[in-house]
Tab-separated table of C-alpha atoms in Angstrom:
chain	number	residue	atom	x	y	z
K	14	MET	CA	-21.272	4.331	-4.640
K	15	THR	CA	-20.804	7.023	-2.050
K	16	ARG	CA	-17.578	9.008	-2.056
K	17	ILE	CA	-16.308	9.167	1.511
K	18	ALA	CA	-12.913	10.698	0.737
K	19	ASP	CA	-11.147	12.521	-2.039
K	20	LEU	CA	-7.462	12.396	-1.210
K	21	SER	CA	-5.797	15.067	-3.287
K	22	ILE	CA	-2.288	16.426	-3.021
K	23	GLY	CA	-2.429	19.436	-0.752
K	24	GLU	CA	-6.206	19.309	-0.190
K	25	SER	CA	-8.382	16.378	0.785
K	26	ASN	CA	-12.146	16.255	1.303
K	27	PHE	CA	-13.852	13.844	3.667
K	28	ASP	CA	-17.315	12.644	4.591
K	29	ALA	CA	-17.841	13.932	8.145
K	30	ARG	CA	-18.379	10.402	9.549
K	31	PHE	CA	-15.191	9.139	7.924
K	32	LEU	CA	-13.140	12.089	9.185
K	33	LYS	CA	-14.424	11.611	12.741
K	34	ILE	CA	-13.422	7.926	12.676
K	35	MET	CA	-9.956	8.832	11.424
K	36	GLU	CA	-9.476	11.597	13.996
K	37	ASP	CA	-10.789	9.400	16.822
K	38	SER	CA	-8.369	6.626	15.814
K	39	LYS	CA	-5.480	8.808	16.995
K	40	LEU	CA	-3.438	7.543	14.054
K	41	GLU	CA	-1.291	10.173	12.429
K	42	ARG	CA	-2.259	11.564	9.090
K	43	GLU	CA	1.231	10.501	7.926
K	44	GLU	CA	1.150	12.231	4.611
K	45	PHE	CA	2.443	10.326	1.626
K	46	GLU	CA	2.824	12.553	-1.405
K	47	GLY	CA	0.883	15.174	0.590
K	48	LEU	CA	-2.169	12.905	0.893
K	49	ASP	CA	-3.926	12.757	4.265
K	50	TYR	CA	-4.436	9.237	5.667
K	51	PHE	CA	-3.104	7.602	2.485
K	52	THR	CA	-0.981	5.252	4.602
K	53	TRP	CA	-4.181	3.656	5.909
K	54	VAL	CA	-5.746	2.884	2.489
K	55	PRO	CA	-5.372	-0.915	2.889
K	56	PHE	CA	-7.606	-0.746	5.968
K	57	PHE	CA	-10.239	1.235	4.075
K	58	VAL	CA	-10.272	-1.563	1.492
K	59	ILE	CA	-10.520	-4.299	4.131
K	60	ALA	CA	-13.505	-2.439	5.632
K	61	GLY	CA	-15.221	-2.458	2.218
K	62	ALA	CA	-14.115	0.637	0.305
K	63	THR	CA	-12.940	0.853	-3.264
K	64	VAL	CA	-9.910	3.068	-3.816
K	65	ALA	CA	-9.137	4.455	-7.262
K	66	PRO	CA	-6.116	6.522	-8.302
K	67	LYS	CA	-6.450	9.973	-9.779
K	68	ILE	CA	-3.944	10.207	-12.607
K	69	ARG	CA	-3.298	13.129	-14.955
K	70	VAL	CA	-1.909	12.208	-18.359
K	71	HIS	CA	0.495	14.576	-20.127
K	72	GLY	CA	1.398	13.276	-23.535
K	73	ASP	CA	3.696	10.339	-22.904
K	74	HIS	CA	3.813	10.522	-19.090
K	75	THR	CA	1.459	10.599	-16.118
K	76	HIS	CA	1.234	12.269	-12.725
K	77	PHE	CA	-0.318	10.713	-9.640
K	78	GLU	CA	-2.605	13.322	-8.072
K	79	GLY	CA	-4.389	11.359	-5.403
K	80	ALA	CA	-7.100	8.807	-4.879
K	81	THR	CA	-10.808	8.557	-4.280
K	82	VAL	CA	-12.378	6.344	-1.633
K	83	ASP	CA	-15.873	5.060	-2.380
K	84	VAL	CA	-18.209	2.664	-0.579
K	85	PRO	CA	-21.327	1.042	-2.046
K	86	GLU	CA	-24.379	2.826	-0.630
K	87	ASP	CA	-25.855	-0.388	0.755
K	88	GLN	CA	-22.598	-1.174	2.615
K	89	LEU	CA	-21.941	2.182	4.296
K	90	ILE	CA	-23.237	1.028	7.677
K	91	PHE	CA	-20.914	-1.990	7.625
K	92	PHE	CA	-17.959	0.139	6.540
K	93	PHE	CA	-18.478	2.706	9.297
K	94	GLU	CA	-18.845	-0.109	11.866
K	95	ALA	CA	-15.806	-2.108	10.701
K	96	LEU	CA	-13.282	0.687	10.141
K	97	PRO	CA	-12.928	1.844	13.771
K	98	HIS	CA	-12.266	-1.745	14.891
K	99	LEU	CA	-9.575	-2.220	12.250
K	100	LEU	CA	-7.916	1.085	13.084
K	101	ALA	CA	-7.987	0.268	16.812
K	102	GLN	CA	-5.912	-2.826	16.056
K	103	VAL	CA	-3.417	-0.723	14.112
K	104	HIS	CA	-3.242	1.835	16.926
K	105	ALA	CA	-2.615	-0.933	19.484
K	106	ALA	CA	0.174	-2.362	17.339
K	107	HIS	CA	1.809	1.086	17.049
K	108	GLU	CA	1.678	1.576	20.808
K	109	GLU	CA	3.464	-1.752	21.365
K	110	GLU	CA	6.413	-0.653	19.215
């Protein structure tokens, strides 16, 4: 698996190709819990990514700290081809509103 994004509260890290796709999509970062692009996670999954939560456990309770976005190495090309098309559909739908 290749990590293409580490969405952490207050500081996210992105693969350069992934970040360019997101910036070119013109979709807002729309922070949820301080996480860049978290709103668009379902589209990352549809394009082929696996998203896993980052949880910190403190005794009897937990804290959500973010999520990681990974893509199987042999599917990266397909992911990077599919994601812009999916996001373009979202952008078009937002413009119609």
